[in-house]
Coordinates of C-alpha atoms and ligand atoms in Angstrom, one line a residue:
M1 CA 4.9 -19.7 -9.7
N2 CA 1.8 -20.1 -7.6
L3 CA -1.1 -17.7 -7.7
R4 CA 0.2 -15.5 -4.9
E5 CA 3.6 -15.2 -6.5
T6 CA 2.0 -14.3 -9.8
M7 CA -0.1 -11.6 -8.3
Q8 CA 2.9 -10.2 -6.4
A9 CA 4.8 -9.9 -9.7
E10 CA 1.8 -8.2 -11.3
Q11 CA 1.6 -5.8 -8.4
Q12 CA 5.3 -4.9 -8.6
L13 CA 5.9 -4.8 -12.3
K14 CA 3.2 -2.3 -13.0
A15 CA 2.9 -3.5 -16.6
L16 CA -0.7 -4.4 -15.9
F17 CA -1.6 -1.0 -14.8
E18 CA 0.2 0.6 -17.7
Q19 CA -1.7 -1.6 -20.0
A20 CA -5.0 -0.5 -18.4
Q21 CA -3.9 3.1 -18.5
G22 CA -3.1 2.7 -22.2
Y23 CA -6.6 1.3 -22.9
A24 CA -8.2 4.1 -20.8
F25 CA -6.4 6.8 -22.8
E26 CA -7.3 5.1 -26.1
Y27 CA -10.9 5.0 -25.0
A28 CA -10.9 8.7 -23.9
A29 CA -9.3 9.8 -27.2
G30 CA -12.0 8.0 -29.3
V31 CA -15.1 8.7 -27.2
T32 CA -16.2 11.9 -28.9
D33 CA -16.0 10.3 -32.4
R34 CA -17.6 7.0 -31.9
N35 CA -21.3 6.1 -32.0
V36 CA -22.9 7.3 -28.8
F37 CA -24.7 4.0 -28.4
P38 CA -22.8 0.8 -29.2
T39 CA -23.0 -0.4 -32.8
Q40 CA -24.8 -3.6 -33.7
E41 CA -21.5 -5.3 -34.1
A42 CA -20.4 -4.3 -30.6
M43 CA -23.6 -5.6 -29.2
T44 CA -23.2 -8.9 -31.0
D45 CA -19.6 -9.2 -29.7
L46 CA -20.9 -9.2 -26.1
E47 CA -21.3 -13.0 -26.7
Q48 CA -17.5 -13.2 -26.3
F49 CA -18.1 -13.0 -22.6
V50 CA -20.4 -15.9 -22.4
E51 CA -18.6 -19.0 -21.2
D52 CA -18.7 -21.5 -18.4
M53 CA -17.0 -20.6 -15.1
P54 CA -13.3 -21.0 -15.8
S55 CA -11.7 -24.0 -14.2
Q56 CA -8.2 -22.6 -14.1
S57 CA -6.8 -19.2 -13.1
G58 CA -6.3 -16.9 -16.0
D59 CA -3.9 -14.4 -17.5
A60 CA -4.3 -10.9 -16.2
S61 CA -3.1 -9.2 -19.3
S62 CA -5.5 -11.1 -21.6
I63 CA -8.4 -10.4 -19.3
L64 CA -7.7 -6.6 -19.7
Q65 CA -7.3 -7.1 -23.4
Q66 CA -10.6 -8.9 -23.7
L67 CA -12.3 -6.3 -21.7
H68 CA -11.0 -3.4 -23.8
Q69 CA -11.5 -5.2 -27.1
Y70 CA -15.1 -6.2 -26.5
G71 CA -16.2 -4.2 -23.5
S72 CA -15.1 -0.7 -24.4
P73 CA -17.1 -0.6 -27.7
A74 CA -20.2 -1.9 -25.9
S75 CA -20.2 0.9 -23.4
V76 CA -22.4 4.0 -23.8
A77 CA -20.3 7.0 -24.7
Q78 CA -21.5 8.9 -21.7
T79 CA -18.3 11.0 -21.4
G80 CA -18.3 12.1 -25.0
G81 CA -20.7 15.2 -24.8
R82 CA -23.7 14.0 -26.8
Y83 CA -25.3 11.6 -24.4
F84 CA -28.6 13.1 -23.3
G85 CA -30.4 10.0 -22.0
F86 CA -31.9 9.8 -18.6
V87 CA -30.1 12.2 -16.2
N88 CA -26.6 10.7 -16.3
G89 CA -23.7 13.0 -15.7
G90 CA -20.2 13.4 -17.1
I91 CA -17.0 13.2 -15.1
I92 CA -14.7 16.0 -14.1
P93 CA -11.1 15.0 -14.9
V94 CA -9.7 15.7 -11.4
T95 CA -12.4 13.5 -9.8
L96 CA -11.5 10.6 -12.2
A97 CA -7.8 11.0 -11.4
T98 CA -8.7 11.1 -7.7
K99 CA -10.6 7.8 -8.1
W100 CA -7.6 6.2 -9.8
L101 CA -5.3 7.3 -7.0
T102 CA -7.6 6.3 -4.2
D103 CA -8.6 3.0 -5.8
F104 CA -5.0 2.0 -4.8
W105 CA -5.9 2.8 -1.2
D106 CA -9.0 0.5 -1.3
Q107 CA -10.4 2.1 1.9
N108 CA -13.4 0.9 3.8
T109 CA -15.2 4.0 5.2
A110 CA -17.4 2.3 7.8
L111 CA -15.4 3.5 10.8
Q112 CA -12.9 6.3 11.5
V113 CA -10.3 3.7 12.6
M114 CA -10.7 2.0 9.2
S115 CA -9.8 5.1 7.3
P116 CA -8.9 8.4 9.0
I117 CA -8.5 10.2 5.7
T118 CA -11.9 9.2 4.5
S119 CA -13.5 10.1 7.7
K120 CA -11.9 13.5 7.6
L121 CA -12.9 14.2 4.0
E122 CA -16.5 13.1 4.7
E123 CA -16.5 15.6 7.6
V124 CA -15.2 18.3 5.3
C125 CA -17.7 17.5 2.5
E126 CA -20.5 17.6 5.1
Q127 CA -19.6 21.1 6.1
W128 CA -19.0 22.3 2.6
L129 CA -22.4 21.0 1.4
Q130 CA -24.1 22.7 4.3
Q131 CA -22.4 26.0 3.4
L132 CA -22.8 25.7 -0.4
L133 CA -26.5 24.8 -0.2
G134 CA -27.3 27.1 2.6
L135 CA -28.7 24.4 4.9
P136 CA -29.1 24.5 8.7
E137 CA -25.9 24.2 10.7
T138 CA -27.1 21.0 12.3
T139 CA -27.2 19.3 8.9
V140 CA -25.3 15.9 8.7
A141 CA -24.5 13.9 5.6
G142 CA -24.5 10.2 4.7
F143 CA -22.6 9.2 1.6
V144 CA -24.5 6.4 -0.1
S145 CA -24.7 4.8 -3.6
G146 CA -27.2 7.1 -5.1
T147 CA -30.4 9.2 -4.5
S148 CA -32.6 6.0 -4.3
S149 CA -30.7 5.1 -1.2
A150 CA -30.6 8.7 0.1
I151 CA -34.4 9.0 -0.2
F152 CA -34.7 5.7 1.8
C153 CA -32.5 7.1 4.6
G154 CA -34.3 10.5 4.7
L155 CA -37.7 8.9 4.9
A156 CA -36.5 6.4 7.5
A157 CA -35.3 9.3 9.6
A158 CA -38.6 11.0 9.1
R159 CA -40.5 7.9 10.2
L160 CA -38.4 7.6 13.3
R161 CA -38.9 11.2 14.3
I162 CA -42.7 11.3 13.6
Y163 CA -43.2 8.2 15.6
A164 CA -41.0 9.5 18.5
N165 CA -43.1 12.6 18.5
H166 CA -46.1 10.4 19.2
G167 CA -44.3 8.5 21.9
W168 CA -43.7 5.4 19.7
D169 CA -40.2 3.9 19.6
F170 CA -40.1 2.6 16.0
N171 CA -36.9 0.6 16.2
A172 CA -38.2 -1.3 19.2
Q173 CA -41.9 -1.5 18.3
G174 CA -42.1 -1.5 14.6
H175 CA -45.2 -1.0 12.5
N176 CA -47.6 -3.3 14.3
G177 CA -50.1 -1.2 16.2
A178 CA -48.2 2.1 15.5
P179 CA -50.2 5.3 15.1
P180 CA -50.8 6.1 11.4
I181 CA -48.4 8.2 9.4
R182 CA -49.6 10.1 6.3
I183 CA -47.4 10.4 3.3
I184 CA -47.9 13.3 0.9
A185 CA -46.2 13.4 -2.5
G186 CA -46.6 15.2 -5.8
R187 CA -48.2 13.4 -8.7
H188 CA -44.9 13.7 -10.6
T189 CA -42.7 12.3 -7.8
H190 CA -39.8 10.1 -9.0
G191 CA -40.2 6.3 -9.0
A192 CA -37.3 6.1 -6.4
V193 CA -39.5 7.9 -3.9
V194 CA -42.4 5.4 -4.5
K195 CA -40.0 2.5 -4.1
A196 CA -38.6 3.9 -0.8
I197 CA -42.2 4.3 0.5
A198 CA -43.0 0.7 -0.4
L199 CA -39.7 -0.6 1.1
L200 CA -40.4 1.3 4.3
G201 CA -43.7 -0.4 4.7
F202 CA -46.0 2.7 4.3
G203 CA -47.9 1.2 1.4
V204 CA -48.0 2.9 -2.0
D205 CA -51.8 3.0 -2.0
N206 CA -51.7 5.1 1.2
I207 CA -49.8 8.0 -0.6
E208 CA -51.9 11.2 -0.7
W209 CA -51.1 12.4 -4.2
V210 CA -51.0 16.2 -4.9
E211 CA -51.8 17.3 -8.4
G212 CA -49.2 19.4 -10.3
D213 CA -49.4 22.3 -12.7
D214 CA -48.5 22.2 -16.4
Q215 CA -44.8 21.9 -15.5
G216 CA -45.3 19.1 -13.0
R217 CA -44.8 21.4 -10.0
I218 CA -47.0 20.8 -6.9
D219 CA -49.7 23.4 -6.7
P220 CA -49.6 24.6 -3.0
A221 CA -53.4 25.2 -3.2
A222 CA -53.9 21.5 -3.9
M223 CA -52.0 20.5 -0.7
P224 CA -54.1 18.7 1.9
A225 CA -54.2 20.1 5.4
L226 CA -51.1 18.9 7.2
D227 CA -50.6 17.7 10.8
N228 CA -47.9 16.2 12.9
S229 CA -48.3 12.8 11.4
C230 CA -47.3 13.9 7.9
I231 CA -44.2 13.2 5.8
V232 CA -44.2 15.5 2.8
V233 CA -42.0 14.6 -0.2
L234 CA -41.1 17.5 -2.5
Q235 CA -39.0 17.6 -5.7
A236 CA -36.1 19.8 -6.8
G237 CA -36.0 19.0 -10.5
N238 CA -38.8 17.1 -12.2
V239 CA -37.2 14.3 -14.3
N240 CA -39.0 15.4 -17.4
S241 CA -39.5 19.1 -17.2
G242 CA -36.8 20.0 -14.7
A243 CA -39.3 22.0 -12.7
F244 CA -39.0 22.7 -9.0
D245 CA -41.8 22.5 -6.4
P246 CA -42.6 25.7 -4.4
F247 CA -40.6 24.9 -1.3
E248 CA -41.1 28.1 0.7
Q249 CA -44.8 28.0 1.1
I250 CA -45.1 24.2 1.6
C251 CA -42.2 24.0 4.1
D252 CA -43.7 26.9 6.1
S253 CA -47.1 25.2 6.5
A254 CA -45.4 21.8 7.2
N255 CA -43.2 23.4 9.9
S256 CA -46.1 25.0 11.6
A257 CA -48.0 21.7 11.5
G258 CA -45.1 19.7 12.9
A259 CA -44.7 17.7 9.7
W260 CA -41.5 16.5 8.1
V261 CA -40.4 17.6 4.6
H262 CA -38.0 15.6 2.5
I263 CA -36.8 17.2 -0.8
D264 CA -35.6 14.9 -3.5
G265 CA -33.2 16.9 -5.6
A266 CA -31.2 14.1 -7.3
F267 CA -29.9 16.5 -10.0
G268 CA -31.8 19.7 -9.2
L269 CA -30.6 20.4 -5.6
W270 CA -27.3 21.7 -7.0
A271 CA -29.2 24.7 -8.4
G272 CA -29.3 25.8 -4.7
G273 CA -25.5 26.0 -4.9
T274 CA -25.4 28.5 -7.8
E275 CA -25.8 32.2 -8.0
R276 CA -27.8 32.3 -11.2
L277 CA -30.3 29.4 -10.6
K278 CA -30.6 29.6 -6.8
Y279 CA -34.0 31.3 -7.2
L280 CA -35.4 27.9 -8.2
T281 CA -34.7 26.4 -4.7
E282 CA -36.0 29.3 -2.6
G283 CA -37.0 28.0 0.9
M284 CA -35.4 24.6 0.5
H285 CA -33.4 25.1 3.7
K286 CA -36.7 24.9 5.6
A287 CA -37.0 21.2 4.9
H288 CA -35.8 18.4 7.2
S289 CA -33.9 16.1 4.8
W290 CA -32.6 16.3 1.2
S291 CA -31.3 13.7 -1.3
V292 CA -28.9 14.6 -4.1
D293 CA -26.4 12.8 -6.4
G294 CA -22.8 13.7 -7.0
H295 CA -22.9 11.5 -10.1
K296 CA -25.5 13.5 -12.0
T297 CA -25.2 17.3 -12.3
L298 CA -22.0 17.6 -10.3
N299 CA -20.2 15.2 -12.6
T300 CA -18.4 13.1 -10.0
P301 CA -17.8 9.4 -10.9
Y302 CA -20.4 6.8 -10.2
D303 CA -21.6 6.0 -7.7
S304 CA -22.2 8.9 -5.4
G305 CA -25.4 9.8 -3.6
I306 CA -25.8 12.0 -0.6
L307 CA -28.4 12.2 2.2
L308 CA -28.5 15.4 4.1
C309 CA -30.5 15.7 7.3
R310 CA -30.9 18.4 9.8
D311 CA -32.0 16.0 12.5
K312 CA -28.9 14.0 13.3
E313 CA -30.5 12.1 16.2
A314 CA -33.4 10.8 14.0
L315 CA -31.1 9.8 11.2
V316 CA -28.5 8.0 13.3
T317 CA -31.1 6.3 15.4
A318 CA -32.9 5.1 12.3
L319 CA -29.8 3.7 10.7
Q320 CA -28.1 2.6 13.9
A321 CA -26.2 -0.8 13.9
S322 CA -25.8 -2.5 17.2
G323 CA -22.9 -5.0 17.1
A324 CA -20.9 -4.7 20.3
Y325 CA -17.6 -5.0 18.5
L326 CA -18.7 -2.0 16.5
T327 CA -19.8 0.3 19.3
A328 CA -16.6 -0.6 21.1
N329 CA -14.8 0.9 18.1
Y330 CA -16.9 4.0 17.7
S331 CA -14.9 7.1 18.2
D332 CA -15.6 10.7 18.9
R333 CA -14.5 11.3 15.3
R334 CA -16.8 10.8 12.4
D335 CA -17.8 7.1 11.8
G336 CA -19.4 7.2 8.4
M337 CA -21.6 4.1 8.9
M338 CA -23.6 6.0 11.5
Y339 CA -25.2 7.9 8.6
T340 CA -25.8 5.1 6.1
P341 CA -27.6 1.9 5.9
E342 CA -24.4 0.1 4.8
M343 CA -21.5 -0.8 7.0
S344 CA -18.7 -1.3 4.5
R345 CA -18.6 1.3 1.8
R346 CA -16.1 2.5 -0.8
A347 CA -14.6 5.9 -0.2
R348 CA -16.8 7.9 -2.6
A349 CA -16.7 11.1 -0.6
I350 CA -13.1 11.6 -1.6
E351 CA -14.2 12.2 -5.2
L352 CA -16.9 14.5 -4.0
W353 CA -14.3 16.4 -2.0
A354 CA -12.1 16.7 -5.1
A355 CA -15.1 18.0 -7.1
L356 CA -16.0 20.6 -4.6
K357 CA -12.4 21.7 -3.9
Y358 CA -11.8 22.0 -7.6
L359 CA -15.0 23.8 -8.6
G360 CA -15.4 26.2 -5.6
R361 CA -18.6 28.2 -5.5
S362 CA -17.8 29.9 -8.8
G363 CA -17.1 26.6 -10.5
V364 CA -20.4 25.0 -9.3
D365 CA -22.2 28.0 -10.7
E366 CA -20.3 27.8 -14.0
L367 CA -20.9 24.0 -14.4
V368 CA -24.5 23.9 -13.5
Y369 CA -25.5 27.1 -15.3
G370 CA -23.6 25.8 -18.3
L371 CA -25.8 22.8 -18.5
H372 CA -28.8 25.1 -18.3
E373 CA -27.5 27.3 -21.1
R374 CA -26.9 24.2 -23.4
A375 CA -30.4 23.0 -22.6
V376 CA -31.8 26.4 -23.6
Q377 CA -29.7 26.3 -26.8
F378 CA -31.0 22.8 -27.6
A379 CA -34.6 23.9 -27.2
E380 CA -34.0 27.1 -29.3
E381 CA -32.4 25.2 -32.2
L382 CA -35.2 22.6 -32.2
R383 CA -37.9 25.2 -32.0
A384 CA -36.3 27.1 -34.9
A385 CA -36.7 23.8 -36.9
D386 CA -40.4 23.6 -35.9
F387 CA -40.1 21.0 -33.2
E388 CA -42.6 21.5 -30.4
I389 CA -41.0 22.1 -27.0
L390 CA -43.4 21.2 -24.2
N391 CA -41.7 22.6 -21.1
D392 CA -40.3 25.8 -19.8
V393 CA -36.6 25.1 -19.8
V394 CA -35.8 26.3 -16.3
F395 CA -33.0 23.9 -15.7
N396 CA -31.3 21.2 -17.8
Q397 CA -34.3 19.3 -19.2
V398 CA -36.0 19.7 -22.5
I399 CA -39.2 17.8 -23.5
V400 CA -39.7 17.5 -27.3
S401 CA -42.7 16.4 -29.2
P402 CA -41.6 15.8 -32.8
S403 CA -45.1 14.7 -33.9
H404 CA -48.6 14.4 -32.5
D405 CA -48.6 10.8 -33.9
E406 CA -47.0 8.5 -31.3
E407 CA -45.9 6.1 -33.9
I408 CA -44.0 8.8 -35.8
T409 CA -42.5 10.1 -32.6
Q410 CA -41.2 6.6 -31.8
Q411 CA -39.8 6.2 -35.3
I412 CA -38.0 9.5 -35.1
L413 CA -36.6 8.6 -31.7
Q414 CA -35.3 5.3 -33.0
Q415 CA -33.8 7.0 -36.0
I416 CA -31.9 9.5 -33.8
Q417 CA -30.7 6.7 -31.5
A418 CA -29.5 4.6 -34.5
S419 CA -27.7 7.5 -36.1
G420 CA -25.0 7.2 -33.4
E421 CA -24.8 11.1 -33.4
C422 CA -26.4 11.4 -30.0
W423 CA -28.6 9.5 -27.6
V424 CA -31.9 10.6 -26.2
G425 CA -34.7 8.6 -24.5
S426 CA -38.4 8.8 -24.4
S427 CA -40.9 9.6 -21.7
I428 CA -44.6 10.2 -21.3
W429 CA -45.5 13.8 -20.6
Q430 CA -49.1 14.9 -19.9
G431 CA -50.3 11.6 -21.4
K432 CA -48.2 12.0 -24.5
K433 CA -45.2 10.1 -25.8
V434 CA -42.3 12.5 -26.0
I435 CA -38.5 12.7 -26.4
R436 CA -36.7 13.7 -23.3
I437 CA -33.3 15.6 -23.4
S438 CA -31.2 15.9 -20.4
V439 CA -28.0 18.0 -20.6
C440 CA -25.8 16.7 -17.8
S441 CA -22.1 16.7 -18.8
W442 CA -19.5 19.5 -18.6
V443 CA -18.1 18.2 -21.9
T444 CA -21.1 19.1 -23.9
S445 CA -20.3 22.1 -26.1
E446 CA -22.3 24.5 -28.3
E447 CA -21.1 22.5 -31.2
D448 CA -22.3 19.2 -29.7
I449 CA -25.8 20.8 -29.3
R450 CA -25.8 22.0 -32.9
R451 CA -24.8 18.6 -34.2
S452 CA -27.4 16.8 -32.0
A453 CA -30.1 19.2 -33.1
Q454 CA -29.1 18.4 -36.7
A455 CA -29.5 14.7 -35.9
F456 CA -33.1 15.4 -34.9
I457 CA -33.8 17.3 -38.1
H458 CA -32.2 14.6 -40.2
A459 CA -34.1 11.9 -38.5
R460 CA -37.4 13.7 -39.1
E461 CA -36.5 14.1 -42.8
I462 CA -35.9 10.3 -43.1
I463 CA -39.1 9.4 -41.4
C464 CA -41.4 12.2 -42.7
G465 CA -39.7 13.3 -45.9
K466 CA -38.5 16.9 -46.4
Ligands
PLP1 C1 -32.1 9.9 -10.7 C2 -33.1 10.3 -9.8 C3 -33.4 9.5 -8.7 C4 -32.7 8.2 -8.4 O1 -31.3 8.5 -8.2 P1 -30.2 7.3 -8.3 O2 -28.9 8.0 -8.0 O3 -30.3 6.8 -9.7 O4 -30.5 6.3 -7.3 C5 -34.3 10.0 -7.8 N1 -35.0 11.1 -8.0 C6 -34.8 11.9 -9.1 C7 -35.5 13.2 -9.2 C8 -33.8 11.5 -10.0 O5 -33.6 12.2 -11.1

């Protein structure tokens, strides 16, 4: 058989997909019991993948077999309920099943004519997000790889609009000779915002930083006077403390000055879609653009970022492509690429649609508030064991200082990580080395928190004695 005939047989016989499914189910069944971080053995076994580029075509079944044997154990058990590193989310079963099904479709979502179903579901998601988050009716959505990309798009739209307000056509004239734009951001803004500012050519040294309070929130009294050349970047969910900037007041003064406000809410924006945590995002609808991830708090599969923008014209113009063959195919329906920097994209909005359809408003509240409750429980259990908690646990983040001695903090952290019981990372908070806990998965139960808190206590005993 030649290669095409072999592939045709593999496609028809389904054995390959059944093999993959078997491995997937085996992985899922073991993920709560295994080490959260790969064992040393699993890490060493990664050498199995190191070889020269194969000269001949291979065997599909043994490729899957190798991947499962050596790849699965070297993955991080993010779906197991005791992974609290960074701000990574879990995965809602129906969204994973949706991904399996739609992977067989292999849709390109650039244009409506390339995938009518994806175009329709992007349109539905756009409307649902506007309703759920209480955003202006003109809000449009771009479905991108993550919040990093979403921030980039939001700030590109802001740049276009601010320049247009000054009679400057940015797409045509660029930066050279352009009137100055001021960028205002909180001292605790995420690195992805700083990166977008650099990529867009504003210059990181030109950022006007605004100091925060003890939770990392912007202090409105510390804001500089705004004018119509300003882009203000606010944050819904500080990556360490989980704190939210005061949107209402800052958006009001930005709006009366003619400034643009972007809110980066990679994991925190979803608070605005809940009943019980909505108070944290008061006034966020007064901003101009927002960035948020499906793959964090909402627990959709990777990768899923969303840019929301109330100024469709600014966004589409900023991200516009100009190939004649493309414009000839534009339709009066939704062409997804109008709202993203990419042209070809996978159909990630379908999983987002499944998540929103499955959860409904009540489910979003239950999911997000549940993460908050588990974070509060984690903080309480650690506090009861005399660990110092440095933040107000308003959302899903907990900052722990196990010791005032940085070296001991580091040793305790490594001991927790090596235990395999849970995984937490470190951060710097108010100049101090700390352990950062992020509760992000629907799977995490009260028992998982109890067990993880015990891992902290046990690690401290090993490092510091009883
Ligand atoms: C995670 C995060 C980002 C970056 O998002 P990606 O999806 O990883 O690109 C930006 N801002 C905040 C506040 C985040 O938590």
